[in-house]
């Protein structure tokens, strides 16, 4: 019987694993930090120039999108636009939206800018580049083409570059204005007082991260997660022992 | 032993649950009509309805299972009517508190009240603490009741016998056979106790932050884990309580010998108990800060939790009905269809819990599709079967003469039609939790509208059953009874 059960479990594990197709994702925000971004040539509605000419004038946040994206790109840009509108206009930075899809033309990017009402906004630049692979590699961005869906599998990536062309901050996903403010401070070489994680008033984190060593460790929060099952187990054994004692006494 | 007081409190539960069920279905239909652009609700009102619908449904069907097993448990061990009444009073108080927060306080953070949403107050300020307190009141009532039932079982059966471990050895102690009902009830009650304790921890952490004025904040990852540890487990265990009822009653009403606990029944349910407690990790696939190991546990546990219970039950039910003379009645038809609905919904759940599929189906209408299937066409049918059986028991007549064919046909059309619209929309990647759909989702509104009409057919059958069952339940309160 035991053999049968073990065989069943083994087969189930194999079947379950075959269904699973873990992607090769690297969503770390630490890769390529403090390295220089590739100085690629950009094509924009304002003309052709090099990336260094953009960050040389003011720090820049670069958003990576493609115009035919049916996933994260639209909400990502929408939220970025909303958050930037909510911030003070005195802050010194520009936003460069770059298409990482070689099928996108400059006209596509201009149309995208129009859709978001950003054509006349000098803070925003919409661009394509022939050297997209070079740019992607320099920031550690690896979109994967899915020929079935005819879409790129990619994360929403915002890269903060300071006036010297160094990548000083990366944000993955749609983020709060608070995170955006930290990036703006970073690219302007302003002092960031503290990062929100880990906080002293957060007692029960599930995991802790040591930025010095890059080590991730399980933390007190996991014990809290185990508590309900442990308490139930203890209750069961306690009831059971009580019953045994009562039986012995009788 | 079944006493009059047990019958009375069980009747009170059945009437209350069915009344709340009818109202909650009406809220659901209203939402689907709104998504179908047939009516125009204010978004805040829509989300208040969504919250009320979700919290009511999850609550009543969890407690319906407890009502059923408590009633049937009296066949094996003494059960406490006082605890039952205590749980009933706290449930009524809790439901009133929750409905007050959603309808008067306009609280609309959904039944999952995912942290930190309840703290982003877009409603009356008092609604957040009262909502959390309302959940606490429900949790305390059910926790005390579940522990009470568990204690009664442990008074008669040893821990080994409760889990039917003697059936797992080749030389098992045949002198003590654990009835399947006791085994499944134990497994489910343990799960319920664990998830209610998770709810307690969750609520304590919520209140700690609420009253700390910023000196204490929670880890969102821990809060999400706890929320689904509680929510997912409760939803699953409710279903298993329904299955306990099925194992006890289906052979009896079919005129067949009772189910026996065999090694595979014992093994299946023991495995289910362990795996169901870790399956909730599949709700956090999109939380990339959760280590990959936990995501793997989520996928594997989802398979392991459902397969043993589903395979064993489907096999047992097939053996019961296949080529055997069955005395069909509304009760066992509902049990049988409940198993079918549960299995279909279960397959939908497994598809969604597979990481490579979840990338596409996460937070689409596929999610409500599968949970409505195994609830509306699974768990609800198990409980309705018990309600119908209990109501007949109260009036002392299990030989129903009324035809139930029309009820069943309408139930199938309404129920499966309703969930099918969710599945189609899910397959088209229509997102869930939208009050209205943008034009880009071309078929979403049409499917929502069709789903609402199918749900109306389902509601008609439920109302029909409601009046039949409630009429019989009220007789228990008659002085001449």
mmCIF file of N, CA and C in Angstrom, chain B residues 295-395:
data_model
loop_
_atom_site.group_PDB
_atom_site.id
_atom_site.type_symbol
_atom_site.label_atom_id
_atom_site.label_comp_id
_atom_site.label_asym_id
_atom_site.label_seq_id
_atom_site.Cartn_x
_atom_site.Cartn_y
_atom_site.Cartn_z
ATOM 1 N N UNK B 295 5.797 29.930 -3.178
ATOM 2 C CA UNK B 295 4.931 29.844 -4.362
ATOM 3 C C UNK B 295 4.812 28.386 -4.808
ATOM 4 N N UNK B 296 5.935 27.667 -4.698
ATOM 5 C CA UNK B 296 5.905 26.244 -5.084
ATOM 6 C C UNK B 296 5.016 25.455 -4.123
ATOM 7 N N UNK B 297 5.141 25.793 -2.825
ATOM 8 C CA UNK B 297 4.281 25.126 -1.835
ATOM 9 C C UNK B 297 2.813 25.398 -2.195
ATOM 10 N N UNK B 298 2.529 26.657 -2.579
ATOM 11 C CA UNK B 298 1.153 27.041 -2.931
ATOM 12 C C UNK B 298 0.601 26.188 -4.055
ATOM 13 N N UNK B 299 1.409 25.996 -5.107
ATOM 14 C CA UNK B 299 0.913 25.216 -6.249
ATOM 15 C C UNK B 299 0.752 23.736 -5.880
ATOM 16 N N UNK B 300 1.795 23.188 -5.255
ATOM 17 C CA UNK B 300 1.734 21.751 -4.939
ATOM 18 C C UNK B 300 0.629 21.456 -3.926
ATOM 19 N N UNK B 301 0.518 22.313 -2.888
ATOM 20 C CA UNK B 301 -0.514 22.074 -1.867
ATOM 21 C C UNK B 301 -1.913 22.197 -2.458
ATOM 22 N N UNK B 302 -2.074 23.077 -3.455
ATOM 23 C CA UNK B 302 -3.389 23.211 -4.097
ATOM 24 C C UNK B 302 -3.784 21.896 -4.756
ATOM 25 N N UNK B 303 -2.809 21.237 -5.394
ATOM 26 C CA UNK B 303 -3.079 19.945 -6.021
ATOM 27 C C UNK B 303 -3.331 18.885 -4.951
ATOM 28 N N UNK B 304 -2.412 18.835 -3.986
ATOM 29 C CA UNK B 304 -2.491 17.762 -2.985
ATOM 30 C C UNK B 304 -3.711 17.904 -2.075
ATOM 31 N N UNK B 305 -4.132 19.158 -1.828
ATOM 32 C CA UNK B 305 -5.279 19.362 -0.925
ATOM 33 C C UNK B 305 -6.563 18.893 -1.585
ATOM 34 N N UNK B 306 -6.670 19.159 -2.873
ATOM 35 C CA UNK B 306 -7.954 18.870 -3.514
ATOM 36 C C UNK B 306 -8.036 17.442 -4.033
ATOM 37 N N UNK B 307 -6.911 16.913 -4.513
ATOM 38 C CA UNK B 307 -6.993 15.598 -5.162
ATOM 39 C C UNK B 307 -7.481 14.466 -4.246
ATOM 40 N N UNK B 308 -6.888 14.300 -3.037
ATOM 41 C CA UNK B 308 -7.340 13.152 -2.235
ATOM 42 C C UNK B 308 -8.829 13.224 -1.886
ATOM 43 N N UNK B 309 -9.260 14.396 -1.369
ATOM 44 C CA UNK B 309 -10.659 14.524 -0.955
ATOM 45 C C UNK B 309 -11.593 14.372 -2.153
ATOM 46 N N UNK B 310 -11.230 15.031 -3.266
ATOM 47 C CA UNK B 310 -12.095 14.998 -4.440
ATOM 48 C C UNK B 310 -12.142 13.601 -5.040
ATOM 49 N N UNK B 311 -10.965 12.997 -5.191
ATOM 50 C CA UNK B 311 -10.916 11.673 -5.809
ATOM 51 C C UNK B 311 -11.653 10.651 -4.955
ATOM 52 N N UNK B 312 -11.384 10.684 -3.646
ATOM 53 C CA UNK B 312 -12.009 9.716 -2.738
ATOM 54 C C UNK B 312 -13.524 9.895 -2.726
ATOM 55 N N UNK B 313 -13.975 11.155 -2.643
ATOM 56 C CA UNK B 313 -15.425 11.406 -2.568
ATOM 57 C C UNK B 313 -16.101 11.053 -3.885
ATOM 58 N N UNK B 314 -15.493 11.483 -4.993
ATOM 59 C CA UNK B 314 -16.103 11.171 -6.298
ATOM 60 C C UNK B 314 -16.204 9.659 -6.476
ATOM 61 N N UNK B 315 -15.134 8.957 -6.106
ATOM 62 C CA UNK B 315 -15.125 7.505 -6.226
ATOM 63 C C UNK B 315 -16.219 6.894 -5.338
ATOM 64 N N UNK B 316 -16.296 7.360 -4.086
ATOM 65 C CA UNK B 316 -17.290 6.807 -3.146
ATOM 66 C C UNK B 316 -18.713 7.041 -3.648
ATOM 67 N N UNK B 317 -18.964 8.262 -4.157
ATOM 68 C CA UNK B 317 -20.320 8.592 -4.624
ATOM 69 C C UNK B 317 -20.652 7.788 -5.882
ATOM 70 N N UNK B 318 -19.667 7.610 -6.762
ATOM 71 C CA UNK B 318 -19.903 6.824 -7.979
ATOM 72 C C UNK B 318 -20.224 5.374 -7.626
ATOM 73 N N UNK B 319 -19.464 4.831 -6.664
ATOM 74 C CA UNK B 319 -19.715 3.447 -6.233
ATOM 75 C C UNK B 319 -21.127 3.325 -5.657
ATOM 76 N N UNK B 320 -21.532 4.377 -4.941
ATOM 77 C CA UNK B 320 -22.861 4.356 -4.312
ATOM 78 C C UNK B 320 -23.987 4.325 -5.348
ATOM 79 N N UNK B 321 -23.838 5.136 -6.406
ATOM 80 C CA UNK B 321 -24.972 5.278 -7.328
ATOM 81 C C UNK B 321 -24.886 4.373 -8.563
ATOM 82 N N UNK B 322 -23.664 3.886 -8.889
ATOM 83 C CA UNK B 322 -23.492 3.162 -10.146
ATOM 84 C C UNK B 322 -24.112 1.765 -10.076
ATOM 85 N N UNK B 323 -25.058 1.532 -10.965
ATOM 86 C CA UNK B 323 -25.744 0.237 -11.087
ATOM 87 C C UNK B 323 -26.340 -0.256 -9.770
ATOM 88 N N UNK B 324 -26.689 0.667 -8.898
ATOM 89 C CA UNK B 324 -27.329 0.291 -7.637
ATOM 90 C C UNK B 324 -28.745 0.870 -7.599
ATOM 91 N N UNK B 325 -29.670 0.130 -6.984
ATOM 92 C CA UNK B 325 -31.012 0.701 -6.855
ATOM 93 C C UNK B 325 -30.992 1.864 -5.853
ATOM 94 N N UNK B 326 -31.273 3.044 -6.334
ATOM 95 C CA UNK B 326 -31.207 4.238 -5.470
ATOM 96 C C UNK B 326 -32.602 4.812 -5.310
ATOM 97 N N UNK B 327 -32.919 5.163 -4.075
ATOM 98 C CA UNK B 327 -34.193 5.832 -3.826
ATOM 99 C C UNK B 327 -33.935 7.329 -3.970
ATOM 100 N N UNK B 328 -34.158 7.841 -5.188
ATOM 101 C CA UNK B 328 -33.826 9.246 -5.412
ATOM 102 C C UNK B 328 -34.836 10.171 -4.746
ATOM 103 N N UNK B 329 -34.322 11.225 -4.146
ATOM 104 C CA UNK B 329 -35.170 12.263 -3.561
ATOM 105 C C UNK B 329 -34.470 13.591 -3.793
ATOM 106 N N UNK B 330 -35.136 14.681 -3.442
ATOM 107 C CA UNK B 330 -34.502 15.989 -3.628
ATOM 108 C C UNK B 330 -33.184 16.053 -2.850
ATOM 109 N N UNK B 331 -33.167 15.428 -1.670
ATOM 110 C CA UNK B 331 -31.972 15.493 -0.826
ATOM 111 C C UNK B 331 -30.771 14.861 -1.519
ATOM 112 N N UNK B 332 -30.906 13.605 -1.976
ATOM 113 C CA UNK B 332 -29.699 12.993 -2.544
ATOM 114 C C UNK B 332 -29.381 13.493 -3.956
ATOM 115 N N UNK B 333 -30.395 14.007 -4.658
ATOM 116 C CA UNK B 333 -30.110 14.646 -5.955
ATOM 117 C C UNK B 333 -29.233 15.890 -5.714
ATOM 118 N N UNK B 334 -29.599 16.659 -4.676
ATOM 119 C CA UNK B 334 -28.808 17.863 -4.372
ATOM 120 C C UNK B 334 -27.390 17.484 -3.965
ATOM 121 N N UNK B 335 -27.268 16.409 -3.179
ATOM 122 C CA UNK B 335 -25.926 15.941 -2.802
ATOM 123 C C UNK B 335 -25.131 15.567 -4.056
ATOM 124 N N UNK B 336 -25.768 14.803 -4.938
ATOM 125 C CA UNK B 336 -25.081 14.316 -6.138
ATOM 126 C C UNK B 336 -24.653 15.492 -7.025
ATOM 127 N N UNK B 337 -25.600 16.420 -7.260
ATOM 128 C CA UNK B 337 -25.266 17.574 -8.100
ATOM 129 C C UNK B 337 -24.215 18.453 -7.428
ATOM 130 N N UNK B 338 -24.261 18.491 -6.093
ATOM 131 C CA UNK B 338 -23.260 19.248 -5.337
ATOM 132 C C UNK B 338 -21.858 18.721 -5.604
ATOM 133 N N UNK B 339 -21.733 17.387 -5.668
ATOM 134 C CA UNK B 339 -20.418 16.786 -5.948
ATOM 135 C C UNK B 339 -19.974 17.177 -7.363
ATOM 136 N N UNK B 340 -20.922 17.151 -8.302
ATOM 137 C CA UNK B 340 -20.587 17.515 -9.688
ATOM 138 C C UNK B 340 -20.102 18.973 -9.745
ATOM 139 N N UNK B 341 -20.881 19.870 -9.116
ATOM 140 C CA UNK B 341 -20.514 21.295 -9.105
ATOM 141 C C UNK B 341 -19.179 21.520 -8.419
ATOM 142 N N UNK B 342 -18.975 20.801 -7.316
ATOM 143 C CA UNK B 342 -17.720 20.940 -6.562
ATOM 144 C C UNK B 342 -16.531 20.505 -7.436
ATOM 145 N N UNK B 343 -16.700 19.401 -8.157
ATOM 146 C CA UNK B 343 -15.598 18.912 -8.985
ATOM 147 C C UNK B 343 -15.310 19.863 -10.153
ATOM 148 N N UNK B 344 -16.386 20.381 -10.775
ATOM 149 C CA UNK B 344 -16.170 21.317 -11.895
ATOM 150 C C UNK B 344 -15.461 22.575 -11.378
ATOM 151 N N UNK B 345 -15.971 23.107 -10.263
ATOM 152 C CA UNK B 345 -15.340 24.295 -9.667
ATOM 153 C C UNK B 345 -13.916 23.995 -9.232
ATOM 154 N N UNK B 346 -13.703 22.771 -8.743
ATOM 155 C CA UNK B 346 -12.370 22.363 -8.297
ATOM 156 C C UNK B 346 -11.377 22.341 -9.444
ATOM 157 N N UNK B 347 -11.827 21.860 -10.607
ATOM 158 C CA UNK B 347 -10.940 21.842 -11.778
ATOM 159 C C UNK B 347 -10.604 23.286 -12.185
ATOM 160 N N UNK B 348 -11.641 24.144 -12.142
ATOM 161 C CA UNK B 348 -11.406 25.572 -12.431
ATOM 162 C C UNK B 348 -10.394 26.161 -11.466
ATOM 163 N N UNK B 349 -10.482 25.754 -10.202
ATOM 164 C CA UNK B 349 -9.554 26.261 -9.175
ATOM 165 C C UNK B 349 -8.139 25.765 -9.438
ATOM 166 N N UNK B 350 -8.024 24.485 -9.815
ATOM 167 C CA UNK B 350 -6.688 23.920 -10.066
ATOM 168 C C UNK B 350 -6.032 24.593 -11.271
ATOM 169 N N UNK B 351 -6.853 24.878 -12.289
ATOM 170 C CA UNK B 351 -6.314 25.572 -13.471
ATOM 171 C C UNK B 351 -5.730 26.924 -13.037
ATOM 172 N N UNK B 352 -6.501 27.628 -12.190
ATOM 173 C CA UNK B 352 -6.065 28.956 -11.755
ATOM 174 C C UNK B 352 -4.880 28.892 -10.793
ATOM 175 N N UNK B 353 -4.815 27.822 -10.017
ATOM 176 C CA UNK B 353 -3.742 27.748 -9.012
ATOM 177 C C UNK B 353 -2.419 27.299 -9.622
ATOM 178 N N UNK B 354 -2.424 26.948 -10.916
ATOM 179 C CA UNK B 354 -1.187 26.566 -11.596
ATOM 180 C C UNK B 354 -0.480 27.836 -12.057
ATOM 181 N N UNK B 355 0.757 27.993 -11.598
ATOM 182 C CA UNK B 355 1.456 29.269 -11.786
ATOM 183 C C UNK B 355 1.410 29.745 -13.235
ATOM 184 N N UNK B 356 1.683 28.821 -14.173
ATOM 185 C CA UNK B 356 1.762 29.240 -15.575
ATOM 186 C C UNK B 356 0.411 29.723 -16.104
ATOM 187 N N UNK B 357 -0.684 29.272 -15.502
ATOM 188 C CA UNK B 357 -2.013 29.770 -15.911
ATOM 189 C C UNK B 357 -2.387 31.032 -15.152
ATOM 190 N N UNK B 358 -1.947 31.080 -13.881
ATOM 191 C CA UNK B 358 -2.339 32.198 -13.030
ATOM 192 C C UNK B 358 -1.841 33.535 -13.579
ATOM 193 N N UNK B 359 -0.729 33.471 -14.346
ATOM 194 C CA UNK B 359 -0.200 34.687 -14.964
ATOM 195 C C UNK B 359 -1.292 35.354 -15.813
ATOM 196 N N UNK B 360 -2.145 34.521 -16.434
ATOM 197 C CA UNK B 360 -3.209 35.059 -17.292
ATOM 198 C C UNK B 360 -4.538 35.243 -16.554
ATOM 199 N N UNK B 361 -4.794 34.354 -15.589
ATOM 200 C CA UNK B 361 -6.132 34.341 -14.985
ATOM 201 C C UNK B 361 -6.229 35.134 -13.684
ATOM 202 N N UNK B 362 -5.087 35.526 -13.139
ATOM 203 C CA UNK B 362 -5.083 36.220 -11.857
ATOM 204 C C UNK B 362 -5.969 37.463 -11.903
ATOM 205 N N UNK B 363 -6.872 37.553 -10.928
ATOM 206 C CA UNK B 363 -7.786 38.698 -10.822
ATOM 207 C C UNK B 363 -8.644 38.945 -12.059
ATOM 208 N N UNK B 364 -8.861 37.896 -12.849
ATOM 209 C CA UNK B 364 -9.862 37.999 -13.909
ATOM 210 C C UNK B 364 -11.144 37.353 -13.361
ATOM 211 N N UNK B 365 -12.213 37.381 -14.166
ATOM 212 C CA UNK B 365 -13.479 36.800 -13.700
ATOM 213 C C UNK B 365 -13.418 35.273 -13.627
ATOM 214 N N UNK B 366 -12.286 34.691 -14.021
ATOM 215 C CA UNK B 366 -12.118 33.246 -13.830
ATOM 216 C C UNK B 366 -12.168 32.914 -12.326
ATOM 217 N N UNK B 367 -11.685 33.830 -11.519
ATOM 218 C CA UNK B 367 -11.633 33.575 -10.068
ATOM 219 C C UNK B 367 -13.056 33.452 -9.495
ATOM 220 N N UNK B 368 -13.925 34.494 -9.668
ATOM 221 C CA UNK B 368 -15.308 34.290 -9.217
ATOM 222 C C UNK B 368 -16.001 33.125 -9.921
ATOM 223 N N UNK B 369 -15.571 32.824 -11.155
ATOM 224 C CA UNK B 369 -16.192 31.690 -11.869
ATOM 225 C C UNK B 369 -15.995 30.409 -11.072
ATOM 226 N N UNK B 370 -14.740 30.134 -10.699
ATOM 227 C CA UNK B 370 -14.512 28.845 -10.032
ATOM 228 C C UNK B 370 -15.082 28.828 -8.622
ATOM 229 N N UNK B 371 -14.960 29.966 -7.886
ATOM 230 C CA UNK B 371 -15.476 29.858 -6.510
ATOM 231 C C UNK B 371 -16.998 29.909 -6.447
ATOM 232 N N UNK B 372 -17.621 30.547 -7.457
ATOM 233 C CA UNK B 372 -19.084 30.476 -7.482
ATOM 234 C C UNK B 372 -19.538 29.065 -7.872
ATOM 235 N N UNK B 373 -18.739 28.378 -8.699
ATOM 236 C CA UNK B 373 -19.148 27.020 -9.095
ATOM 237 C C UNK B 373 -19.129 26.092 -7.889
ATOM 238 N N UNK B 374 -17.989 26.087 -7.175
ATOM 239 C CA UNK B 374 -17.974 25.108 -6.068
ATOM 240 C C UNK B 374 -18.742 25.581 -4.844
ATOM 241 N N UNK B 375 -19.148 26.862 -4.837
ATOM 242 C CA UNK B 375 -20.032 27.282 -3.750
ATOM 243 C C UNK B 375 -21.498 27.172 -4.174
ATOM 244 N N UNK B 376 -21.902 27.978 -5.171
ATOM 245 C CA UNK B 376 -23.327 28.017 -5.541
ATOM 246 C C UNK B 376 -23.827 26.670 -6.054
ATOM 247 N N UNK B 377 -22.936 25.924 -6.761
ATOM 248 C CA UNK B 377 -23.384 24.638 -7.308
ATOM 249 C C UNK B 377 -22.728 23.459 -6.582
ATOM 250 N N UNK B 378 -22.040 23.740 -5.486
ATOM 251 C CA UNK B 378 -21.407 22.668 -4.707
ATOM 252 C C UNK B 378 -21.823 22.754 -3.248
ATOM 253 N N UNK B 379 -21.107 23.597 -2.521
ATOM 254 C CA UNK B 379 -21.344 23.694 -1.079
ATOM 255 C C UNK B 379 -22.788 24.068 -0.725
ATOM 256 N N UNK B 380 -23.347 25.017 -1.472
ATOM 257 C CA UNK B 380 -24.733 25.440 -1.197
ATOM 258 C C UNK B 380 -25.683 24.250 -1.365
ATOM 259 N N UNK B 381 -25.420 23.445 -2.390
ATOM 260 C CA UNK B 381 -26.309 22.293 -2.629
ATOM 261 C C UNK B 381 -26.178 21.255 -1.506
ATOM 262 N N UNK B 382 -24.937 21.088 -0.989
ATOM 263 C CA UNK B 382 -24.774 20.174 0.156
ATOM 264 C C UNK B 382 -25.614 20.664 1.335
ATOM 265 N N UNK B 383 -25.521 21.969 1.601
ATOM 266 C CA UNK B 383 -26.261 22.516 2.740
ATOM 267 C C UNK B 383 -27.763 22.504 2.490
ATOM 268 N N UNK B 384 -28.160 22.806 1.235
ATOM 269 C CA UNK B 384 -29.592 22.752 0.919
ATOM 270 C C UNK B 384 -30.118 21.326 1.079
ATOM 271 N N UNK B 385 -29.279 20.363 0.715
ATOM 272 C CA UNK B 385 -29.680 18.958 0.878
ATOM 273 C C UNK B 385 -29.920 18.670 2.355
ATOM 274 N N UNK B 386 -28.996 19.165 3.195
ATOM 275 C CA UNK B 386 -29.187 18.955 4.632
ATOM 276 C C UNK B 386 -30.427 19.689 5.126
ATOM 277 N N UNK B 387 -30.600 20.945 4.687
ATOM 278 C CA UNK B 387 -31.763 21.729 5.136
ATOM 279 C C UNK B 387 -33.057 21.012 4.758
ATOM 280 N N UNK B 388 -33.098 20.505 3.526
ATOM 281 C CA UNK B 388 -34.293 19.822 3.049
ATOM 282 C C UNK B 388 -34.544 18.553 3.878
ATOM 283 N N UNK B 389 -33.445 17.821 4.122
ATOM 284 C CA UNK B 389 -33.561 16.580 4.913
ATOM 285 C C UNK B 389 -34.014 16.918 6.347
ATOM 286 N N UNK B 390 -33.384 17.958 6.938
ATOM 287 C CA UNK B 390 -33.708 18.322 8.327
ATOM 288 C C UNK B 390 -35.157 18.795 8.439
ATOM 289 N N UNK B 391 -35.586 19.606 7.456
ATOM 290 C CA UNK B 391 -36.966 20.108 7.488
ATOM 291 C C UNK B 391 -37.954 18.940 7.424
ATOM 292 N N UNK B 392 -37.655 17.960 6.566
ATOM 293 C CA UNK B 392 -38.511 16.767 6.485
ATOM 294 C C UNK B 392 -38.469 15.978 7.787
ATOM 295 N N UNK B 393 -37.283 15.936 8.381
ATOM 296 C CA UNK B 393 -37.101 15.239 9.658
ATOM 297 C C UNK B 393 -37.954 15.906 10.747
ATOM 298 N N UNK B 394 -37.968 17.251 10.727
ATOM 299 C CA UNK B 394 -38.727 17.986 11.753
ATOM 300 C C UNK B 394 -40.224 17.677 11.659
ATOM 301 N N UNK B 395 -40.714 17.482 10.423
ATOM 302 C CA UNK B 395 -42.152 17.197 10.277
ATOM 303 C C UNK B 395 -42.403 15.683 10.201
#
